[in-house]
Amino acid sequence: MADLDTDFTSGDAGASLTFPMQCSALRKNGFVVLKGRPCKIVEMSTSKTGKHGHAKVHMVGIDIFTGKKNEDICPSTHNMDVPNIKRLDYQLVGITDGYLSLLKDNGDLREDLKLPEGDLGKEIESKFESGDEFLVSVLAAMGDECPIAIKPMSS
Amino acid sequence: MMAAVGAPEVISQLESAAKVLMAPPSMVSTEQRQHAEHIFLSFRKSKSPFAVCKHILETSKVDYVLFQAATAIMEAVVREWILLEKNSIESLRTFLLTYVLQRPNLQKYVREQILLAVAVIVKRGSLDKSINCKSIFHEVSQLISSGNPTVQTLACSILTALLSEFSSSSKTSNIGLSMEFHGSCKRIFQEDDLMQIFMLTMEVLQEFSRRENLNAQMSCVFQRYLALANQVLSWNFLPPNLGRHYIAMFEATQNVMLKPTDSWRETLLDHRVMDLFFTVHRKIREDSDMAQDSLQCLAQLASMHGPIFPDENAQVTYLAHLVEGLLNMINGIEIEDSEAVGISSIISNLISTFPRSVLTALPNELFASFINCLTLLTCSFGRSAALEEVLDKDDMVYMEAYDKLLESWLTLVQEDEHFPRGCFVQPAVQVFNSYIQCHLAAPDGTRNLTANGVASHEEEEINELQEDDRELFSDQLASIGMLGRIAADHCIPLLTGLLEDRVTRLHGQLQRHQQHLMATADPGTVDRKVLDDLYEDIHWLILVSGYLLADDPQGETPLIPSEVMEYSIKHSTEVDINTTLQLLGSPGEKATSIPGCNRTDSVIRLLSAVLRTSEVESRATRASLTGLLSPQMGKDIVWFLRRWAKTYLLVDEKLYGQISIPLSTAFGADTEGAQWIVGYLLEKVINNLSVWSSEPELANDTVELLVTLVEKRERANIVVQCENWWNLAKQFASRSPPLHMLSSSVQRTLMKALVLGGFAHMDSDTKQQYWAEVLHPLQQRFLNLINQENFAQICQEEAVKQEIVATLEALCGIAEATQIDNVASLFSFLMDFLSSCIGLMEVYRNSPETVNLIIEVFVEVAHKQICYLGETKSMKLYEMCLTLLQVYSKNNLGRKRLDVAGEEDQYQDLLLIMELLTNLLSKEFIDFSDTDEVFRGQEQSSGAGRAVSAADVVLYGVNIVLPLMSQDLLKFPSLCNQYYKLITFICEIFPEKIPQLPEELFKSLMCSLELGMTSMSSEISQLCLEALSPLAEQCAKTQEKDTPLFIATRHFLKLVFDMLVLQKHNTEMTVAAGEALYTLVCLHQAEYSELVETLLSNQRDAVIYQRLADAFNNLTASSTPPTMDRKQKQLPLSTPSTTQRSLSPCQTMEMLSAAQAETPMGLQTRMPPERGERPAKAERGRPVGHDHLSLI
């Protein structure tokens, strides 16, 4: 994950981290902010109190970075925050002190992303050491950034 | 093996094994338990165990061992029947019966098992002329006349065991005999023995019903015989000449109606039989258990029909007696809760069984009393059902009884032309009134009032899975609606009056709230109680009105119900048309404030009452009172309007013999009324979509109303003349608020409606303009966006992503609008998009949610359009899908995702891809494409050589899917199903492509088939078996040996052989497995012989060896050598357990008993229906393995 003190306005100046959307317009597989965290909606259902009550939306989401489950219930007329999600592919050109050196499309280099922990990190390291050329997909939302996938470079 | 050991050793071995089995789980190990089970299994398979078993029964004190001995006798008798001396069988039976008689203190489960053995012997002997088992009835009648309750109970147990055994229902024991055998036994039994049992039972019941005071023990005996009588009267009489396939279906019927053969005439047409049951019921009605049996006996008698009645007169006399008895029974008593369902069953059975002509032939007075009684009962059960709801009872007996009676009313009045004119009007009024009363709040009604008049008002959480009342109570509402039509003169004005009153009150209440809110500005202080009561009243009034005025609009063209039409015509002379139109056209005014409102058409006035409700709702939304409204009421309104519009709007005079002038003037084609109402409905839809976007169900009902308005060309023609329609179209095209806040499914349906509207009749300029405003903006916006130079940079911006998602959703909606007459233009429109979509796949390769939606667009297009497409167009679609899959594959190959949503995303992609492939394949079965187009297509397709076939696309797709499928993913049931459906389709449709598959793909396909056959659900297993025949046929066609497919099919032969002969399998699979085995045997005859040889060589006993060998010979005798001729396959070569389909009963019996003795797991002929009783019996101590007769 990116360091918290990273200046996250540098990427897209002025772009807000979230935008509002009426609860009923959210969709399963879409994204929403639950408990302050960007989540992917894995379950959505409605209910009402009494036969003539108004709909409430019950949402279950999983934190896209940590996998933690979050739930919320709110009147369906309310607005919820939806995170702006970005996914970018970078070519991996180096690993230094646990940080990835990633090549942007425009030729710039960024070196602010840590080598992730766990299986993906190990895979990145071993692939890199064996000289494979590959892309790293980075997921960014609400100021957090995290490599989530790798893919061999298509020749 | 047992024979070699002395009896005392056997007993001690069995007794210690029993101790292990009975021990608490913590005391014995699994191995010990299995060993003990094995001891019993092999004991039961031992040869001629009769002497040992007798010895056990006489000496052992362990109940479980006694039980096993009885079981062993039962199984061995059937297995060795033809080898046994007849008199030894006879003496065995006598021994068992005497044994039980002499030991009154036996454990119940041991006694029942011994009696079961007796019953099985009697049954097995019933077809064998050399042995006479009839003396048992004589013995039983002596037991009964003993007067000793214990002995009488035992007699009852014997009879019950016989009945269960001969009924060939799920209660019959699994003794491994053929369906024909069971059928023949049953036919003989029901002509003679069953009647004897019935007579014996009747004697006992008569005897008991005469006695004044019954002690507990006697009462218990009484109850058992009553239950036995019920069992006889519920006998599913097997008609003569019923084919073997039908027997299985027949025996599976629930709710058996009594249809005895004519030999029962004297017995059952004797009035004393029926009288006895009425007397019995009167005597025991306070005992709720016994009352259920006695009422069930009467209900069975009420269902009697068939050859037992010599003529209609006999039926009339019988029915008259039944109805008299029933009325005598009910009148003057207060019905117990436990009687409600039984009494309503008697009534519903007699109404559905006896023909109208018999009912009308009843004496007038009797018929009138019956109808009167039915009316009172219905109203009373309805009130009690309402009470049950208030008290939230678990067991809703009155609701069930009420449902039955309402259904009976529907049966009665649907054919009311047979009855005296108007005879149902008054009853209909009463039942209708009581229904309305139960559903309205006090003071007019009694809703939510408990018996002592206290109101209960609870607000419970209702989730989206809970059905709406209109579906939950659809049967009740259909009956009430029908009764309302019968008594239209009363019911239509009643509903109108009540609804107008509630709407006026609602209006007033909302106004008061508005003033209150303006004064305090605190919505929290609003008391919703009064409002909710009004909403609930209106809810029910609208539902009943909807069901009364129109039928379920699922059919093509629902007609105005004739009663409603006649009612309107009858009063049309008193009606002022102009006032009626004025009333209709002014939903904002109070109906009663219109001068002359009493001279208006009542049918139209009821509709306009709903329109008034709708208007109050719309005005409240404009006054920002939406929060106070009921979305449920909103749903009711649009539901009603949709149902109404399908039937009444643009009423077509040609469809009716006579038509009501008010109705045709107000709603006919080319009338101002019709135009006005279309405009009104459209305005309602638009208003709802903007204020109710947050209520998914209401928005959905609303948009469905819109679809109804445009899906018929005639209605659409008027719709497109409305300015509002164009505004809606423009608004949606511009994606401006509030329509974009609707849920995605509502947006799709809205798009569908807008497209359907475009096919209405318009002059060409207008049409061009319409498409320019509806579809072209979609295309334009999309092209502008994706053609921007920096699209790749901005594609991740939220606004851009939303635009893309909205476009894809709209494309799905457009595909949904496909009909045969618009497919040509929609297809070309969509094709332009599909190629751009493939480009998007590339751009959004990292956004799984977008990729998913893109695939969904393809799924929808293939689903809705492929069946209409000619060759050239199909080809284009195939190519497009192929490209899509290639891009998907390229982007996902080698890609490793380790984030949290990875698996779920992949699952959804795969599911959609398989759905897409299945949709493409469906072209092979469902094809509506015009042959003309096919010809034109051939002329056009210059490069026919590079044409892509469905097979190529599908196999390519499978190539992508297979490597991604993992055992984990197959745990998603929907994915697993879709996957196996797909591969079975492929094997069936393109067997010739299978040998050409790349090696890896071929291997995984075969592995999948084996996995599916052996370790998935029976449904999947069946699919896999179905895939095998075409593969074997393919091999036979090419004649090539040693191809991978040839080798694979050889492996499958062994699998299927083992499955059928050696393993327990589900009968549902017999047909598929039989067919697969047949073709596989044809292909690999040598290997089949080897399998049979191996099986035989394991058998050391010469007699049994011969029986088994003969059985296998018989199996193939009809077709040696077997060939893969289509016709032959209809008579599939049967494995021992499927022989019932091709061998005579005797052969089958012979073979099965032989095979049971031989094969490792044992064979079984399962009696359909599935043995529902099995678990209960197992609990009673039946050992594991009983139901597959394992005998080695």
JSON list of N, CA, C and O in Angstrom, two decimals, chain B residues 1130-1164:
[
{"chain": "B", "resi": 1130, "resn": "GLN", "atom": "N", "xyz": [-34.48, -48.02, -28.47]},
{"chain": "B", "resi": 1130, "resn": "GLN", "atom": "CA", "xyz": [-35.70, -47.75, -27.73]},
{"chain": "B", "resi": 1130, "resn": "GLN", "atom": "C", "xyz": [-35.98, -48.87, -26.72]},
{"chain": "B", "resi": 1130, "resn": "GLN", "atom": "O", "xyz": [-36.65, -48.68, -25.75]},
{"chain": "B", "resi": 1131, "resn": "LEU", "atom": "N", "xyz": [-35.48, -50.05, -27.03]},
{"chain": "B", "resi": 1131, "resn": "LEU", "atom": "CA", "xyz": [-35.61, -51.15, -26.09]},
{"chain": "B", "resi": 1131, "resn": "LEU", "atom": "C", "xyz": [-34.21, -51.41, -25.56]},
{"chain": "B", "resi": 1131, "resn": "LEU", "atom": "O", "xyz": [-33.55, -52.34, -25.96]},
{"chain": "B", "resi": 1132, "resn": "PRO", "atom": "N", "xyz": [-33.76, -50.54, -24.71]},
{"chain": "B", "resi": 1132, "resn": "PRO", "atom": "CA", "xyz": [-32.35, -50.62, -24.37]},
{"chain": "B", "resi": 1132, "resn": "PRO", "atom": "C", "xyz": [-32.03, -51.95, -23.73]},
{"chain": "B", "resi": 1132, "resn": "PRO", "atom": "O", "xyz": [-32.84, -52.52, -23.03]},
{"chain": "B", "resi": 1133, "resn": "LEU", "atom": "N", "xyz": [-30.88, -52.40, -24.02]},
{"chain": "B", "resi": 1133, "resn": "LEU", "atom": "CA", "xyz": [-30.42, -53.60, -23.38]},
{"chain": "B", "resi": 1133, "resn": "LEU", "atom": "C", "xyz": [-30.44, -53.32, -21.89]},
{"chain": "B", "resi": 1133, "resn": "LEU", "atom": "O", "xyz": [-29.99, -52.29, -21.44]},
{"chain": "B", "resi": 1134, "resn": "SER", "atom": "N", "xyz": [-31.00, -54.23, -21.18]},
{"chain": "B", "resi": 1134, "resn": "SER", "atom": "CA", "xyz": [-31.18, -53.94, -19.77]},
{"chain": "B", "resi": 1134, "resn": "SER", "atom": "C", "xyz": [-30.13, -54.64, -18.94]},
{"chain": "B", "resi": 1134, "resn": "SER", "atom": "O", "xyz": [-29.82, -55.80, -19.18]},
{"chain": "B", "resi": 1135, "resn": "THR", "atom": "N", "xyz": [-29.66, -53.96, -18.01]},
{"chain": "B", "resi": 1135, "resn": "THR", "atom": "CA", "xyz": [-28.80, -54.60, -17.04]},
{"chain": "B", "resi": 1135, "resn": "THR", "atom": "C", "xyz": [-29.76, -55.31, -16.11]},
{"chain": "B", "resi": 1135, "resn": "THR", "atom": "O", "xyz": [-30.95, -55.06, -16.14]},
{"chain": "B", "resi": 1136, "resn": "PRO", "atom": "N", "xyz": [-29.25, -56.17, -15.29]},
{"chain": "B", "resi": 1136, "resn": "PRO", "atom": "CA", "xyz": [-30.17, -56.87, -14.41]},
{"chain": "B", "resi": 1136, "resn": "PRO", "atom": "C", "xyz": [-31.15, -55.92, -13.73]},
{"chain": "B", "resi": 1136, "resn": "PRO", "atom": "O", "xyz": [-32.32, -56.24, -13.61]},
{"chain": "B", "resi": 1137, "resn": "SER", "atom": "N", "xyz": [-30.71, -54.77, -13.33]},
{"chain": "B", "resi": 1137, "resn": "SER", "atom": "CA", "xyz": [-31.67, -53.94, -12.61]},
{"chain": "B", "resi": 1137, "resn": "SER", "atom": "C", "xyz": [-32.59, -53.17, -13.55]},
{"chain": "B", "resi": 1137, "resn": "SER", "atom": "O", "xyz": [-33.50, -52.51, -13.10]},
{"chain": "B", "resi": 1138, "resn": "THR", "atom": "N", "xyz": [-32.36, -53.23, -14.83]},
{"chain": "B", "resi": 1138, "resn": "THR", "atom": "CA", "xyz": [-33.30, -52.53, -15.71]},
{"chain": "B", "resi": 1138, "resn": "THR", "atom": "C", "xyz": [-34.15, -53.52, -16.49]},
{"chain": "B", "resi": 1138, "resn": "THR", "atom": "O", "xyz": [-34.94, -53.14, -17.32]},
{"chain": "B", "resi": 1139, "resn": "THR", "atom": "N", "xyz": [-33.99, -54.80, -16.20]},
{"chain": "B", "resi": 1139, "resn": "THR", "atom": "CA", "xyz": [-34.70, -55.80, -16.98]},
{"chain": "B", "resi": 1139, "resn": "THR", "atom": "C", "xyz": [-36.19, -55.62, -16.99]},
{"chain": "B", "resi": 1139, "resn": "THR", "atom": "O", "xyz": [-36.84, -56.09, -17.90]},
{"chain": "B", "resi": 1140, "resn": "GLN", "atom": "N", "xyz": [-36.72, -55.00, -15.98]},
{"chain": "B", "resi": 1140, "resn": "GLN", "atom": "CA", "xyz": [-38.17, -54.90, -15.94]},
{"chain": "B", "resi": 1140, "resn": "GLN", "atom": "C", "xyz": [-38.72, -54.33, -17.22]},
{"chain": "B", "resi": 1140, "resn": "GLN", "atom": "O", "xyz": [-39.87, -54.52, -17.54]},
{"chain": "B", "resi": 1141, "resn": "ARG", "atom": "N", "xyz": [-37.91, -53.60, -17.95]},
{"chain": "B", "resi": 1141, "resn": "ARG", "atom": "CA", "xyz": [-38.45, -53.00, -19.15]},
{"chain": "B", "resi": 1141, "resn": "ARG", "atom": "C", "xyz": [-38.48, -53.94, -20.34]},
{"chain": "B", "resi": 1141, "resn": "ARG", "atom": "O", "xyz": [-39.14, -53.68, -21.31]},
{"chain": "B", "resi": 1142, "resn": "SER", "atom": "N", "xyz": [-37.71, -55.00, -20.33]},
{"chain": "B", "resi": 1142, "resn": "SER", "atom": "CA", "xyz": [-37.72, -55.83, -21.52]},
{"chain": "B", "resi": 1142, "resn": "SER", "atom": "C", "xyz": [-38.00, -57.30, -21.27]},
{"chain": "B", "resi": 1142, "resn": "SER", "atom": "O", "xyz": [-38.09, -58.08, -22.19]},
{"chain": "B", "resi": 1143, "resn": "LEU", "atom": "N", "xyz": [-38.12, -57.69, -20.05]},
{"chain": "B", "resi": 1143, "resn": "LEU", "atom": "CA", "xyz": [-38.37, -59.10, -19.79]},
{"chain": "B", "resi": 1143, "resn": "LEU", "atom": "C", "xyz": [-39.74, -59.28, -19.15]},
{"chain": "B", "resi": 1143, "resn": "LEU", "atom": "O", "xyz": [-40.32, -58.36, -18.60]},
{"chain": "B", "resi": 1144, "resn": "SER", "atom": "N", "xyz": [-40.25, -60.48, -19.21]},
{"chain": "B", "resi": 1144, "resn": "SER", "atom": "CA", "xyz": [-41.53, -60.76, -18.58]},
{"chain": "B", "resi": 1144, "resn": "SER", "atom": "C", "xyz": [-41.34, -60.77, -17.08]},
{"chain": "B", "resi": 1144, "resn": "SER", "atom": "O", "xyz": [-40.23, -60.92, -16.58]},
{"chain": "B", "resi": 1145, "resn": "PRO", "atom": "N", "xyz": [-42.42, -60.63, -16.35]},
{"chain": "B", "resi": 1145, "resn": "PRO", "atom": "CA", "xyz": [-42.31, -60.56, -14.89]},
{"chain": "B", "resi": 1145, "resn": "PRO", "atom": "C", "xyz": [-41.57, -61.77, -14.33]},
{"chain": "B", "resi": 1145, "resn": "PRO", "atom": "O", "xyz": [-40.72, -61.62, -13.45]},
{"chain": "B", "resi": 1146, "resn": "CYS", "atom": "N", "xyz": [-41.89, -62.96, -14.85]},
{"chain": "B", "resi": 1146, "resn": "CYS", "atom": "CA", "xyz": [-41.27, -64.14, -14.26]},
{"chain": "B", "resi": 1146, "resn": "CYS", "atom": "C", "xyz": [-39.77, -64.14, -14.47]},
{"chain": "B", "resi": 1146, "resn": "CYS", "atom": "O", "xyz": [-39.00, -64.35, -13.55]},
{"chain": "B", "resi": 1147, "resn": "GLN", "atom": "N", "xyz": [-39.40, -63.85, -15.71]},
{"chain": "B", "resi": 1147, "resn": "GLN", "atom": "CA", "xyz": [-37.98, -63.79, -16.02]},
{"chain": "B", "resi": 1147, "resn": "GLN", "atom": "C", "xyz": [-37.29, -62.81, -15.08]},
{"chain": "B", "resi": 1147, "resn": "GLN", "atom": "O", "xyz": [-36.23, -63.07, -14.55]},
{"chain": "B", "resi": 1148, "resn": "THR", "atom": "N", "xyz": [-37.93, -61.66, -14.96]},
{"chain": "B", "resi": 1148, "resn": "THR", "atom": "CA", "xyz": [-37.32, -60.63, -14.17]},
{"chain": "B", "resi": 1148, "resn": "THR", "atom": "C", "xyz": [-37.12, -61.07, -12.73]},
{"chain": "B", "resi": 1148, "resn": "THR", "atom": "O", "xyz": [-36.05, -60.89, -12.15]},
{"chain": "B", "resi": 1149, "resn": "MET", "atom": "N", "xyz": [-38.17, -61.64, -12.19]},
{"chain": "B", "resi": 1149, "resn": "MET", "atom": "CA", "xyz": [-38.09, -62.07, -10.80]},
{"chain": "B", "resi": 1149, "resn": "MET", "atom": "C", "xyz": [-36.96, -63.05, -10.61]},
{"chain": "B", "resi": 1149, "resn": "MET", "atom": "O", "xyz": [-36.15, -62.96, -9.71]},
{"chain": "B", "resi": 1150, "resn": "GLU", "atom": "N", "xyz": [-36.99, -64.00, -11.54]},
{"chain": "B", "resi": 1150, "resn": "GLU", "atom": "CA", "xyz": [-36.00, -65.06, -11.48]},
{"chain": "B", "resi": 1150, "resn": "GLU", "atom": "C", "xyz": [-34.60, -64.46, -11.48]},
{"chain": "B", "resi": 1150, "resn": "GLU", "atom": "O", "xyz": [-33.75, -64.75, -10.65]},
{"chain": "B", "resi": 1151, "resn": "MET", "atom": "N", "xyz": [-34.42, -63.55, -12.44]},
{"chain": "B", "resi": 1151, "resn": "MET", "atom": "CA", "xyz": [-33.09, -63.03, -12.61]},
{"chain": "B", "resi": 1151, "resn": "MET", "atom": "C", "xyz": [-32.66, -62.16, -11.45]},
{"chain": "B", "resi": 1151, "resn": "MET", "atom": "O", "xyz": [-31.53, -62.22, -10.99]},
{"chain": "B", "resi": 1152, "resn": "LEU", "atom": "N", "xyz": [-33.63, -61.38, -10.96]},
{"chain": "B", "resi": 1152, "resn": "LEU", "atom": "CA", "xyz": [-33.24, -60.48, -9.89]},
{"chain": "B", "resi": 1152, "resn": "LEU", "atom": "C", "xyz": [-32.89, -61.23, -8.63]},
{"chain": "B", "resi": 1152, "resn": "LEU", "atom": "O", "xyz": [-31.93, -60.92, -7.95]},
{"chain": "B", "resi": 1153, "resn": "SER", "atom": "N", "xyz": [-33.69, -62.24, -8.36]},
{"chain": "B", "resi": 1153, "resn": "SER", "atom": "CA", "xyz": [-33.35, -62.95, -7.13]},
{"chain": "B", "resi": 1153, "resn": "SER", "atom": "C", "xyz": [-31.99, -63.61, -7.29]},
{"chain": "B", "resi": 1153, "resn": "SER", "atom": "O", "xyz": [-31.22, -63.69, -6.34]},
{"chain": "B", "resi": 1154, "resn": "ALA", "atom": "N", "xyz": [-31.70, -64.06, -8.51]},
{"chain": "B", "resi": 1154, "resn": "ALA", "atom": "CA", "xyz": [-30.39, -64.64, -8.72]},
{"chain": "B", "resi": 1154, "resn": "ALA", "atom": "C", "xyz": [-29.31, -63.59, -8.55]},
{"chain": "B", "resi": 1154, "resn": "ALA", "atom": "O", "xyz": [-28.34, -63.77, -7.82]},
{"chain": "B", "resi": 1155, "resn": "ALA", "atom": "N", "xyz": [-29.52, -62.48, -9.21]},
{"chain": "B", "resi": 1155, "resn": "ALA", "atom": "CA", "xyz": [-28.48, -61.46, -9.21]},
{"chain": "B", "resi": 1155, "resn": "ALA", "atom": "C", "xyz": [-28.26, -60.90, -7.82]},
{"chain": "B", "resi": 1155, "resn": "ALA", "atom": "O", "xyz": [-27.13, -60.61, -7.44]},
{"chain": "B", "resi": 1156, "resn": "GLN", "atom": "N", "xyz": [-29.35, -60.76, -7.05]},
{"chain": "B", "resi": 1156, "resn": "GLN", "atom": "CA", "xyz": [-29.18, -60.24, -5.70]},
{"chain": "B", "resi": 1156, "resn": "GLN", "atom": "C", "xyz": [-28.21, -61.08, -4.91]},
{"chain": "B", "resi": 1156, "resn": "GLN", "atom": "O", "xyz": [-27.44, -60.58, -4.12]},
{"chain": "B", "resi": 1157, "resn": "ALA", "atom": "N", "xyz": [-28.32, -62.37, -5.16]},
{"chain": "B", "resi": 1157, "resn": "ALA", "atom": "CA", "xyz": [-27.48, -63.26, -4.37]},
{"chain": "B", "resi": 1157, "resn": "ALA", "atom": "C", "xyz": [-26.02, -63.10, -4.76]},
{"chain": "B", "resi": 1157, "resn": "ALA", "atom": "O", "xyz": [-25.13, -63.46, -4.02]},
{"chain": "B", "resi": 1158, "resn": "GLU", "atom": "N", "xyz": [-25.82, -62.55, -5.95]},
{"chain": "B", "resi": 1158, "resn": "GLU", "atom": "CA", "xyz": [-24.49, -62.65, -6.52]},
{"chain": "B", "resi": 1158, "resn": "GLU", "atom": "C", "xyz": [-23.63, -61.41, -6.49]},
{"chain": "B", "resi": 1158, "resn": "GLU", "atom": "O", "xyz": [-22.45, -61.48, -6.27]},
{"chain": "B", "resi": 1159, "resn": "THR", "atom": "N", "xyz": [-24.20, -60.32, -6.85]},
{"chain": "B", "resi": 1159, "resn": "THR", "atom": "CA", "xyz": [-23.34, -59.19, -7.12]},
{"chain": "B", "resi": 1159, "resn": "THR", "atom": "C", "xyz": [-22.90, -58.55, -5.82]},
{"chain": "B", "resi": 1159, "resn": "THR", "atom": "O", "xyz": [-23.63, -58.57, -4.83]},
{"chain": "B", "resi": 1160, "resn": "PRO", "atom": "N", "xyz": [-21.73, -57.99, -5.83]},
{"chain": "B", "resi": 1160, "resn": "PRO", "atom": "CA", "xyz": [-21.15, -57.49, -4.59]},
{"chain": "B", "resi": 1160, "resn": "PRO", "atom": "C", "xyz": [-22.06, -56.51, -3.84]},
{"chain": "B", "resi": 1160, "resn": "PRO", "atom": "O", "xyz": [-22.24, -56.64, -2.64]},
{"chain": "B", "resi": 1161, "resn": "MET", "atom": "N", "xyz": [-22.60, -55.55, -4.53]},
{"chain": "B", "resi": 1161, "resn": "MET", "atom": "CA", "xyz": [-23.41, -54.58, -3.81]},
{"chain": "B", "resi": 1161, "resn": "MET", "atom": "C", "xyz": [-24.88, -54.97, -3.83]},
{"chain": "B", "resi": 1161, "resn": "MET", "atom": "O", "xyz": [-25.69, -54.41, -3.11]},
{"chain": "B", "resi": 1162, "resn": "GLY", "atom": "N", "xyz": [-25.24, -55.83, -4.72]},
{"chain": "B", "resi": 1162, "resn": "GLY", "atom": "CA", "xyz": [-26.65, -56.21, -4.80]},
{"chain": "B", "resi": 1162, "resn": "GLY", "atom": "C", "xyz": [-27.37, -55.34, -5.77]},
{"chain": "B", "resi": 1162, "resn": "GLY", "atom": "O", "xyz": [-26.97, -54.21, -6.06]},
{"chain": "B", "resi": 1163, "resn": "LEU", "atom": "N", "xyz": [-28.42, -55.88, -6.32]},
{"chain": "B", "resi": 1163, "resn": "LEU", "atom": "CA", "xyz": [-29.19, -55.14, -7.31]},
{"chain": "B", "resi": 1163, "resn": "LEU", "atom": "C", "xyz": [-30.50, -54.78, -6.67]},
{"chain": "B", "resi": 1163, "resn": "LEU", "atom": "O", "xyz": [-30.92, -55.38, -5.72]},
{"chain": "B", "resi": 1164, "resn": "GLN", "atom": "N", "xyz": [-31.15, -53.88, -7.27]},
{"chain": "B", "resi": 1164, "resn": "GLN", "atom": "CA", "xyz": [-32.42, -53.47, -6.67]},
{"chain": "B", "resi": 1164, "resn": "GLN", "atom": "C", "xyz": [-33.38, -53.06, -7.75]},
{"chain": "B", "resi": 1164, "resn": "GLN", "atom": "O", "xyz": [-33.00, -52.49, -8.75]}
]
